[in-house]
Amino acid sequence: MPRLKCIVEYDGTKFVGWQRQLNGRSVQEAIEQAIERIAEKKIVIFGAGRTDTGVHAVHQVFHFDFNKDIDVKKITDALNFHLKNESISILKTELINNDFDARRDAKLRIYKYVIINRDSPLSIEKDRAWQLKIKLDEIKMNDAAQIFIGTHDFTTFRSASCGAKSPIKTMGKINIFRKDDYIYSYFESQSFLQHQVRSMMG
């Protein structure tokens, strides 16, 4: 069967994360249901990463094996049609070698965390950022965060329910900067633990 690689973006506000869960609707479940309508059979997708509840993603990769020969552009259009009531958009679909694995072959993951540092309440960003009213020093934050760069045991920063086999992770670049009331934090790593970045930012 042909293997397809898809690039997806989604607003995670109403989802319990990427991975299928018993306690709510996941991004994976929504996409698999859309594929099932096209393939007329259940198909499992494999994502490059698993975002947590309420976390958004841009340019996330997943793959799946399809049971029909079909134009990839039509696949993209068909998936987006069936996902039109979800906060999910398939940006691109392409045929890929059958040994490609979205998770295993991922070279880098970037986690973006946004703090809005102001007194007035949030409106359009209320589900996309953490608001703190106390004045923050982004330069000191960035300097302090550099201690996380390198290979460390991040047990302290993962959730109790984290299923990762090892808490040892290698953190690459960390960049924290301000633009007006927005403080942007970027973390680069091959993989992250559950709630790792949220805990580090706290």
Tab-separated table of C-alpha atoms in Angstrom:
chain	number	residue	atom	x	y	z
A	1	MET	CA	0.000	0.000	0.000
A	2	PRO	CA	1.247	3.514	-0.728
A	3	ARG	CA	2.496	5.476	2.273
A	4	LEU	CA	1.440	9.097	2.539
A	5	LYS	CA	3.097	11.907	4.462
A	6	CYS	CA	0.898	14.812	5.535
A	7	ILE	CA	1.662	18.203	7.020
A	8	VAL	CA	-1.034	19.481	9.360
A	9	GLU	CA	-1.767	22.480	11.529
A	10	TYR	CA	-4.413	22.679	14.224
A	11	ASP	CA	-5.855	24.708	17.058
A	12	GLY	CA	-5.693	22.375	20.040
A	13	THR	CA	-8.085	24.314	22.282
A	14	LYS	CA	-10.947	21.815	22.048
A	15	PHE	CA	-8.806	18.678	21.859
A	16	VAL	CA	-7.295	16.503	24.601
A	17	GLY	CA	-4.047	16.470	22.655
A	18	TRP	CA	-2.764	14.644	19.599
A	19	GLN	CA	-3.057	11.049	20.794
A	20	ARG	CA	-6.320	9.150	21.120
A	21	GLN	CA	-7.702	9.304	24.671
A	22	LEU	CA	-10.650	7.786	26.484
A	23	ASN	CA	-11.533	11.078	28.169
A	24	GLY	CA	-12.152	13.261	25.129
A	25	ARG	CA	-11.664	13.982	21.450
A	26	SER	CA	-8.123	14.042	20.081
A	27	VAL	CA	-6.596	15.407	16.890
A	28	GLN	CA	-5.569	11.886	15.868
A	29	GLU	CA	-9.140	10.639	16.255
A	30	ALA	CA	-10.568	13.470	14.154
A	31	ILE	CA	-8.088	12.899	11.313
A	32	GLU	CA	-8.512	9.117	11.377
A	33	GLN	CA	-12.277	9.525	11.110
A	34	ALA	CA	-11.807	11.773	8.070
A	35	ILE	CA	-9.495	9.217	6.432
A	36	GLU	CA	-11.953	6.424	7.181
A	37	ARG	CA	-14.646	8.249	5.225
A	38	ILE	CA	-12.357	8.252	2.186
A	39	ALA	CA	-10.778	4.814	2.573
A	40	GLU	CA	-13.986	3.115	3.740
A	41	LYS	CA	-11.959	1.280	6.389
A	42	LYS	CA	-10.180	2.120	9.628
A	43	ILE	CA	-6.651	3.466	9.147
A	44	VAL	CA	-4.218	4.435	11.902
A	45	ILE	CA	-2.032	7.514	11.515
A	46	PHE	CA	1.385	8.044	13.120
A	47	GLY	CA	2.418	11.531	14.186
A	48	ALA	CA	5.862	13.065	14.536
A	49	GLY	CA	4.973	14.152	18.056
A	50	ARG	CA	2.209	14.121	20.627
A	51	THR	CA	0.980	17.510	21.758
A	52	ASP	CA	-0.723	17.909	25.131
A	53	THR	CA	-4.255	19.096	25.866
A	54	GLY	CA	-4.895	22.568	24.482
A	55	VAL	CA	-1.587	22.761	22.607
A	56	HIS	CA	-1.593	23.993	19.008
A	57	ALA	CA	0.678	22.867	16.182
A	58	VAL	CA	1.934	24.198	12.866
A	59	HIS	CA	3.636	22.044	10.248
A	60	GLN	CA	3.282	18.831	12.231
A	61	VAL	CA	3.976	15.698	10.201
A	62	PHE	CA	2.111	12.393	10.248
A	63	HIS	CA	2.057	9.368	7.968
A	64	PHE	CA	-0.326	6.538	7.145
A	65	ASP	CA	-0.669	3.692	4.680
A	66	PHE	CA	-3.566	4.123	2.273
A	67	ASN	CA	-5.455	1.278	0.659
A	68	LYS	CA	-6.119	2.944	-2.684
A	69	ASP	CA	-4.202	4.627	-5.485
A	70	ILE	CA	-5.350	8.232	-5.491
A	71	ASP	CA	-4.050	11.647	-6.458
A	72	VAL	CA	-2.428	13.216	-3.390
A	73	LYS	CA	-3.997	16.615	-4.128
A	74	LYS	CA	-7.411	14.959	-4.040
A	75	ILE	CA	-6.503	13.367	-0.702
A	76	THR	CA	-5.645	16.789	0.744
A	77	ASP	CA	-8.876	18.320	-0.533
A	78	ALA	CA	-10.976	15.372	0.645
A	79	LEU	CA	-9.455	15.390	4.127
A	80	ASN	CA	-9.989	19.123	4.492
A	81	PHE	CA	-13.592	18.696	3.360
A	82	HIS	CA	-14.256	16.107	6.062
A	83	LEU	CA	-12.376	18.199	8.625
A	84	LYS	CA	-14.200	21.432	7.785
A	85	ASN	CA	-15.952	21.492	11.161
A	86	GLU	CA	-12.717	20.880	13.069
A	87	SER	CA	-9.892	23.309	13.858
A	88	ILE	CA	-7.598	21.198	11.674
A	89	SER	CA	-6.088	21.932	8.268
A	90	ILE	CA	-4.114	19.539	6.070
A	91	LEU	CA	-1.518	21.722	4.357
A	92	LYS	CA	0.149	19.159	2.118
A	93	THR	CA	0.086	15.456	1.252
A	94	GLU	CA	2.795	13.558	-0.607
A	95	LEU	CA	3.782	10.009	-1.448
A	96	ILE	CA	6.756	8.860	0.608
A	97	ASN	CA	8.994	5.794	0.831
A	98	ASN	CA	7.431	2.918	2.746
A	99	ASP	CA	10.249	2.974	5.300
A	100	PHE	CA	9.490	6.581	6.295
A	101	ASP	CA	8.332	6.993	9.885
A	102	ALA	CA	7.079	10.428	10.944
A	103	ARG	CA	8.111	9.983	14.570
A	104	ARG	CA	11.385	8.105	14.164
A	105	ASP	CA	12.647	10.251	11.282
A	106	ALA	CA	11.932	13.603	12.957
A	107	LYS	CA	15.212	15.486	13.333
A	108	LEU	CA	14.016	18.462	15.367
A	109	ARG	CA	10.965	19.685	17.217
A	110	ILE	CA	10.389	23.303	18.183
A	111	TYR	CA	8.117	24.236	21.082
A	112	LYS	CA	6.863	27.817	21.146
A	113	TYR	CA	5.485	29.259	24.372
A	114	VAL	CA	3.848	32.682	24.524
A	115	ILE	CA	3.353	34.892	27.570
A	116	ILE	CA	1.345	38.103	27.307
A	117	ASN	CA	2.697	40.480	29.921
A	118	ARG	CA	0.009	43.128	30.484
A	119	ASP	CA	-2.822	44.143	32.814
A	120	SER	CA	-5.736	44.246	30.366
A	121	PRO	CA	-7.571	40.926	29.835
A	122	LEU	CA	-6.955	38.740	26.803
A	123	SER	CA	-9.478	38.454	23.994
A	124	ILE	CA	-8.403	36.759	20.762
A	125	GLU	CA	-5.297	35.278	22.419
A	126	LYS	CA	-6.990	33.860	25.521
A	127	ASP	CA	-6.590	30.252	24.349
A	128	ARG	CA	-3.181	30.806	22.788
A	129	ALA	CA	-1.097	32.387	25.525
A	130	TRP	CA	-0.468	32.586	29.264
A	131	GLN	CA	-1.162	35.990	30.762
A	132	LEU	CA	0.988	37.358	33.580
A	133	LYS	CA	0.417	40.849	34.931
A	134	ILE	CA	3.590	41.081	37.012
A	135	LYS	CA	6.379	42.792	35.074
A	136	LEU	CA	8.755	40.212	33.594
A	137	ASP	CA	12.388	40.656	32.613
A	138	GLU	CA	12.779	38.676	29.403
A	139	ILE	CA	16.561	39.177	29.346
A	140	LYS	CA	16.974	37.543	32.751
A	141	MET	CA	14.524	34.813	31.714
A	142	ASN	CA	16.577	34.047	28.626
A	143	ASP	CA	19.844	34.040	30.562
A	144	ALA	CA	18.419	31.715	33.225
A	145	ALA	CA	16.956	29.326	30.636
A	146	GLN	CA	20.365	28.610	29.104
A	147	ILE	CA	21.087	26.255	32.030
A	148	PHE	CA	18.691	23.785	30.384
A	149	ILE	CA	20.777	23.523	27.210
A	150	GLY	CA	22.514	20.183	26.838
A	151	THR	CA	21.660	16.666	27.987
A	152	HIS	CA	19.939	16.478	31.374
A	153	ASP	CA	17.562	14.432	33.508
A	154	PHE	CA	14.295	16.396	33.252
A	155	THR	CA	12.325	14.245	35.718
A	156	THR	CA	11.402	17.328	37.758
A	157	PHE	CA	9.754	18.923	34.751
A	158	ARG	CA	7.598	16.090	33.432
A	159	SER	CA	4.070	15.214	34.476
A	160	ALA	CA	3.309	12.254	36.732
A	161	SER	CA	1.446	10.629	33.834
A	162	CYS	CA	4.337	10.999	31.353
A	163	GLY	CA	4.875	7.693	29.568
A	164	ALA	CA	8.364	8.383	28.206
A	165	LYS	CA	10.818	5.547	28.825
A	166	SER	CA	13.572	7.918	29.907
A	167	PRO	CA	13.584	11.432	31.420
A	168	ILE	CA	16.936	12.135	29.758
A	169	LYS	CA	16.553	14.704	26.993
A	170	THR	CA	18.938	16.893	25.031
A	171	MET	CA	17.884	20.509	24.746
A	172	GLY	CA	19.274	22.531	21.860
A	173	LYS	CA	18.711	26.244	21.419
A	174	ILE	CA	16.537	28.258	23.799
A	175	ASN	CA	15.571	31.790	22.835
A	176	ILE	CA	13.334	34.063	24.917
A	177	PHE	CA	12.600	37.597	23.751
A	178	ARG	CA	9.991	40.315	23.981
A	179	LYS	CA	7.984	42.123	21.328
A	180	ASP	CA	5.739	44.745	22.917
A	181	ASP	CA	3.590	42.903	25.514
A	182	TYR	CA	4.427	39.490	24.082
A	183	ILE	CA	7.242	37.335	25.424
A	184	TYR	CA	8.118	34.536	23.009
A	185	SER	CA	10.018	31.443	24.112
A	186	TYR	CA	11.411	28.904	21.636
A	187	PHE	CA	12.802	25.536	22.725
A	188	GLU	CA	14.540	23.155	20.306
A	189	SER	CA	14.947	19.431	20.982
A	190	GLN	CA	14.576	16.130	19.194
A	191	SER	CA	11.786	15.295	21.638
A	192	PHE	CA	10.100	16.609	24.777
A	193	LEU	CA	8.538	15.062	27.860
A	194	GLN	CA	4.868	15.557	28.692
A	195	HIS	CA	4.350	19.052	30.164
A	196	GLN	CA	8.131	19.609	30.137
A	197	VAL	CA	8.159	23.087	28.619
A	198	ARG	CA	5.095	24.226	30.571
A	199	SER	CA	6.819	23.235	33.810
A	200	MET	CA	10.097	24.859	32.793
A	201	MET	CA	8.311	28.112	32.011
A	202	GLY	CA	6.518	28.000	35.367
